[in-house]
């Protein structure tokens, strides 16, 4: 085996099927095939003709932060090389979304009144955007969704529920006319 003992380190959540190592070997007769074994071989695949070793699942640092496997090469005469142990690591990346705090505001408004969105903030200072509307001309429940994305692409969301109510009693107007009836 001439390809060394270190595979390619990967960032977590970077996708399955990535090449982590390519087995190379020399032989007087010529290399016929490549194989892998060892404790993490079941998490990898190898192309026995090219020696390309790939990770079968999306790497996740919190589940498995490093891999170890052995590689061998065989020639046409049936001879197999000594096993070489190969290792590679998974790099931890920030997967924590921003925490969105909905600011204190009015969550219940009388129909016909004006409602003002108090907004929200993100714990990392990210820009918070909102979506949704409150129609104060119609009784109902409305949802405003706040979101922010950090530099690593993690998105945090929070919601505010606003209820439009009609609690104003009707105004009764007495029309002028006869107050007595016989």
Short mmCIF file of C-alpha atoms in Angstrom, two decimals:
data_model
loop_
_atom_site.label_atom_id
_atom_site.label_comp_id
_atom_site.label_asym_id
_atom_site.label_seq_id
_atom_site.Cartn_x
_atom_site.Cartn_y
_atom_site.Cartn_z
CA UNK A 1 0.00 0.00 0.00
CA UNK A 2 1.49 3.37 -1.03
CA UNK A 3 -1.43 5.68 -0.22
CA UNK A 4 -0.61 6.43 3.42
CA UNK A 5 -2.56 6.24 6.66
CA UNK A 6 -4.67 9.39 6.62
CA UNK A 7 -7.97 9.89 4.86
CA UNK A 8 -9.69 13.17 4.02
CA UNK A 9 -11.26 14.94 6.99
CA UNK A 10 -14.86 16.05 6.37
CA UNK A 11 -17.13 18.69 7.88
CA UNK A 12 -20.25 17.28 9.45
CA UNK A 13 -23.51 17.49 7.50
CA UNK A 14 -21.57 17.79 4.24
CA UNK A 15 -23.33 14.87 2.55
CA UNK A 16 -23.03 11.15 2.04
CA UNK A 17 -21.07 9.44 -0.73
CA UNK A 18 -17.99 11.60 -0.36
CA UNK A 19 -14.58 10.15 -1.16
CA UNK A 20 -12.55 9.87 2.05
CA UNK A 21 -9.56 7.91 0.74
CA UNK A 22 -8.18 6.30 -2.41
CA UNK A 23 -6.17 3.11 -1.99
CA UNK A 24 -3.04 2.92 -4.13
CA UNK A 25 -0.54 0.08 -4.19
CA UNK A 26 2.31 -1.26 -6.29
CA UNK A 27 2.98 -4.88 -7.21
CA UNK A 28 5.29 -6.68 -9.63
CA UNK A 29 2.38 -8.70 -11.05
CA UNK A 30 -0.07 -5.78 -10.91
CA UNK A 31 -2.81 -4.87 -8.48
CA UNK A 32 -6.05 -6.69 -9.22
CA UNK A 33 -8.40 -5.43 -6.47
CA UNK A 34 -8.73 -3.37 -3.30
CA UNK A 35 -10.64 -4.10 -0.06
CA UNK A 36 -11.43 -2.53 3.31
CA UNK A 37 -12.04 -4.05 6.73
CA UNK A 38 -11.93 -3.01 10.36
CA UNK A 39 -14.18 -1.41 12.92
CA UNK A 40 -15.75 1.25 10.68
CA UNK A 41 -15.71 -0.61 7.35
CA UNK A 42 -19.49 -1.12 7.52
CA UNK A 43 -19.91 2.69 7.38
CA UNK A 44 -17.86 2.94 4.19
CA UNK A 45 -17.91 1.54 0.68
CA UNK A 46 -14.99 0.72 -1.59
CA UNK A 47 -14.77 0.40 -5.34
CA UNK A 48 -12.70 -2.77 -5.56
CA UNK A 49 -11.35 -1.79 -9.01
CA UNK A 50 -10.35 1.84 -8.38
CA UNK A 51 -9.68 1.77 -4.62
CA UNK A 52 -11.95 4.76 -3.98
CA UNK A 53 -13.36 4.63 -0.42
CA UNK A 54 -16.55 6.60 0.28
CA UNK A 55 -18.57 7.43 3.37
CA UNK A 56 -22.06 5.88 3.03
CA UNK A 57 -23.95 8.26 5.38
CA UNK A 58 -23.98 12.00 5.99
CA UNK A 59 -21.21 12.67 8.54
CA UNK A 60 -22.39 13.80 11.99
CA UNK A 61 -19.75 14.84 14.53
CA UNK A 62 -22.05 14.28 17.52
CA UNK A 63 -22.67 10.67 16.42
CA UNK A 64 -19.15 9.77 15.24
CA UNK A 65 -16.20 12.16 15.20
CA UNK A 66 -13.55 9.86 13.69
CA UNK A 67 -13.31 6.73 11.56
CA UNK A 68 -10.76 3.94 11.37
CA UNK A 69 -10.52 1.15 8.80
CA UNK A 70 -7.90 -1.07 7.18
CA UNK A 71 -7.06 -1.31 3.49
CA UNK A 72 -5.52 -4.11 1.47
CA UNK A 73 -4.63 -4.74 -2.17
CA UNK A 74 -4.56 -8.08 -3.96
CA UNK A 75 -2.74 -9.09 -7.13
CA UNK A 76 -3.73 -11.44 -9.96
CA UNK A 77 -1.74 -14.27 -8.37
CA UNK A 78 -3.99 -14.12 -5.26
CA UNK A 79 -1.48 -12.44 -2.95
CA UNK A 80 -2.87 -9.87 -0.50
CA UNK A 81 -0.86 -7.02 0.98
CA UNK A 82 -0.44 -6.38 4.66
CA UNK A 83 -3.30 -4.30 6.06
CA UNK A 84 -2.72 -0.60 6.53
CA UNK A 85 -4.86 1.28 9.09
CA UNK A 86 -6.37 4.52 7.82
CA UNK A 87 -8.08 7.20 9.91
CA UNK A 88 -9.98 10.40 9.18
CA UNK A 89 -11.98 12.85 11.30
CA UNK A 90 -15.26 14.72 11.13
CA UNK A 91 -15.09 18.44 11.93
CA UNK A 92 -17.75 19.83 14.24
CA UNK A 93 -19.74 22.73 12.80
CA UNK A 94 -22.16 25.11 14.46
CA UNK A 95 -25.65 23.65 14.11
CA UNK A 96 -27.31 25.86 16.70
CA UNK A 97 -29.92 28.17 15.22
CA UNK A 98 -30.34 31.71 16.52
CA UNK A 99 -32.75 32.03 19.43
CA UNK A 100 -35.55 34.42 18.54
CA UNK A 101 -37.14 36.39 21.38
CA UNK A 102 -40.57 37.82 20.67
CA UNK A 103 -40.73 41.25 22.28
CA UNK A 104 -43.53 42.11 24.66
CA UNK A 105 -46.47 43.57 22.81
CA UNK A 106 -50.20 43.44 22.35
CA UNK A 107 -51.47 39.99 21.46
CA UNK A 108 -55.15 40.87 21.78
CA UNK A 109 -56.67 43.81 19.90
CA UNK A 110 -60.19 45.18 19.53
CA UNK A 111 -61.62 44.96 16.02
CA UNK A 112 -61.23 48.27 14.24
CA UNK A 113 -58.25 49.32 16.38
CA UNK A 114 -54.69 49.69 15.20
CA UNK A 115 -52.25 46.87 16.01
CA UNK A 116 -48.50 47.56 16.07
CA UNK A 117 -45.99 44.73 15.83
CA UNK A 118 -43.50 44.94 18.73
CA UNK A 119 -41.08 42.75 16.74
CA UNK A 120 -38.46 40.25 17.87
CA UNK A 121 -34.71 40.00 18.37
CA UNK A 122 -32.11 37.29 17.72
CA UNK A 123 -29.54 36.32 20.34
CA UNK A 124 -26.62 36.68 17.92
CA UNK A 125 -27.68 40.08 16.62
CA UNK A 126 -28.86 38.63 13.31
CA UNK A 127 -31.48 40.52 11.31
CA UNK A 128 -34.97 39.31 12.16
CA UNK A 129 -37.61 39.27 9.45
CA UNK A 130 -41.33 38.73 9.93
CA UNK A 131 -44.12 37.30 7.83
CA UNK A 132 -47.85 37.28 8.29
CA UNK A 133 -50.44 40.01 8.78
CA UNK A 134 -53.10 40.99 11.29
CA UNK A 135 -56.41 42.15 9.81
CA UNK A 136 -57.99 44.29 12.51
CA UNK A 137 -61.17 44.62 10.45
CA UNK A 138 -61.94 40.91 10.87
CA UNK A 139 -62.34 38.94 14.10
CA UNK A 140 -59.91 36.01 14.16
CA UNK A 141 -56.56 34.61 15.21
CA UNK A 142 -53.47 35.63 13.24
CA UNK A 143 -49.89 34.33 13.36
CA UNK A 144 -46.78 36.41 12.81
CA UNK A 145 -43.63 34.34 12.19
CA UNK A 146 -40.21 35.78 12.95
CA UNK A 147 -37.03 34.26 11.51
CA UNK A 148 -33.29 34.88 11.46
CA UNK A 149 -30.38 33.04 9.84
CA UNK A 150 -26.87 33.06 11.30
CA UNK A 151 -23.59 33.11 9.37
CA UNK A 152 -23.44 29.30 9.36
CA UNK A 153 -26.86 29.08 7.68
CA UNK A 154 -28.79 27.94 10.77
CA UNK A 155 -32.31 29.38 10.84
CA UNK A 156 -34.26 30.13 14.00
CA UNK A 157 -37.96 30.92 14.13
CA UNK A 158 -40.55 32.07 16.65
CA UNK A 159 -44.19 33.05 16.38
CA UNK A 160 -46.61 35.54 17.87
CA UNK A 161 -50.34 34.84 17.93
CA UNK A 162 -52.59 37.91 17.77
CA UNK A 163 -56.31 37.65 18.41
CA UNK A 164 -58.68 40.26 17.00
CA UNK A 165 -61.84 40.42 19.12
CA UNK A 166 -65.11 42.33 19.06
CA UNK A 167 -65.90 43.17 22.69
CA UNK A 168 -67.44 46.59 22.18
CA UNK A 169 -71.11 46.41 23.11
CA UNK A 170 -73.55 47.66 20.51
CA UNK A 171 -74.83 51.22 20.90
CA UNK A 172 -78.63 51.41 21.18
CA UNK A 173 -80.19 54.62 19.98
CA UNK A 174 -83.76 55.46 20.99
CA UNK A 175 -85.61 57.22 18.27
CA UNK A 176 -87.90 60.09 19.23
CA UNK A 177 -91.60 59.44 19.14
CA UNK A 178 -94.47 58.68 21.39
CA UNK A 179 -93.49 57.57 24.85
CA UNK A 180 -96.98 56.26 25.71
CA UNK A 181 -99.05 53.76 23.97
CA UNK A 182 -102.74 52.99 24.72
#
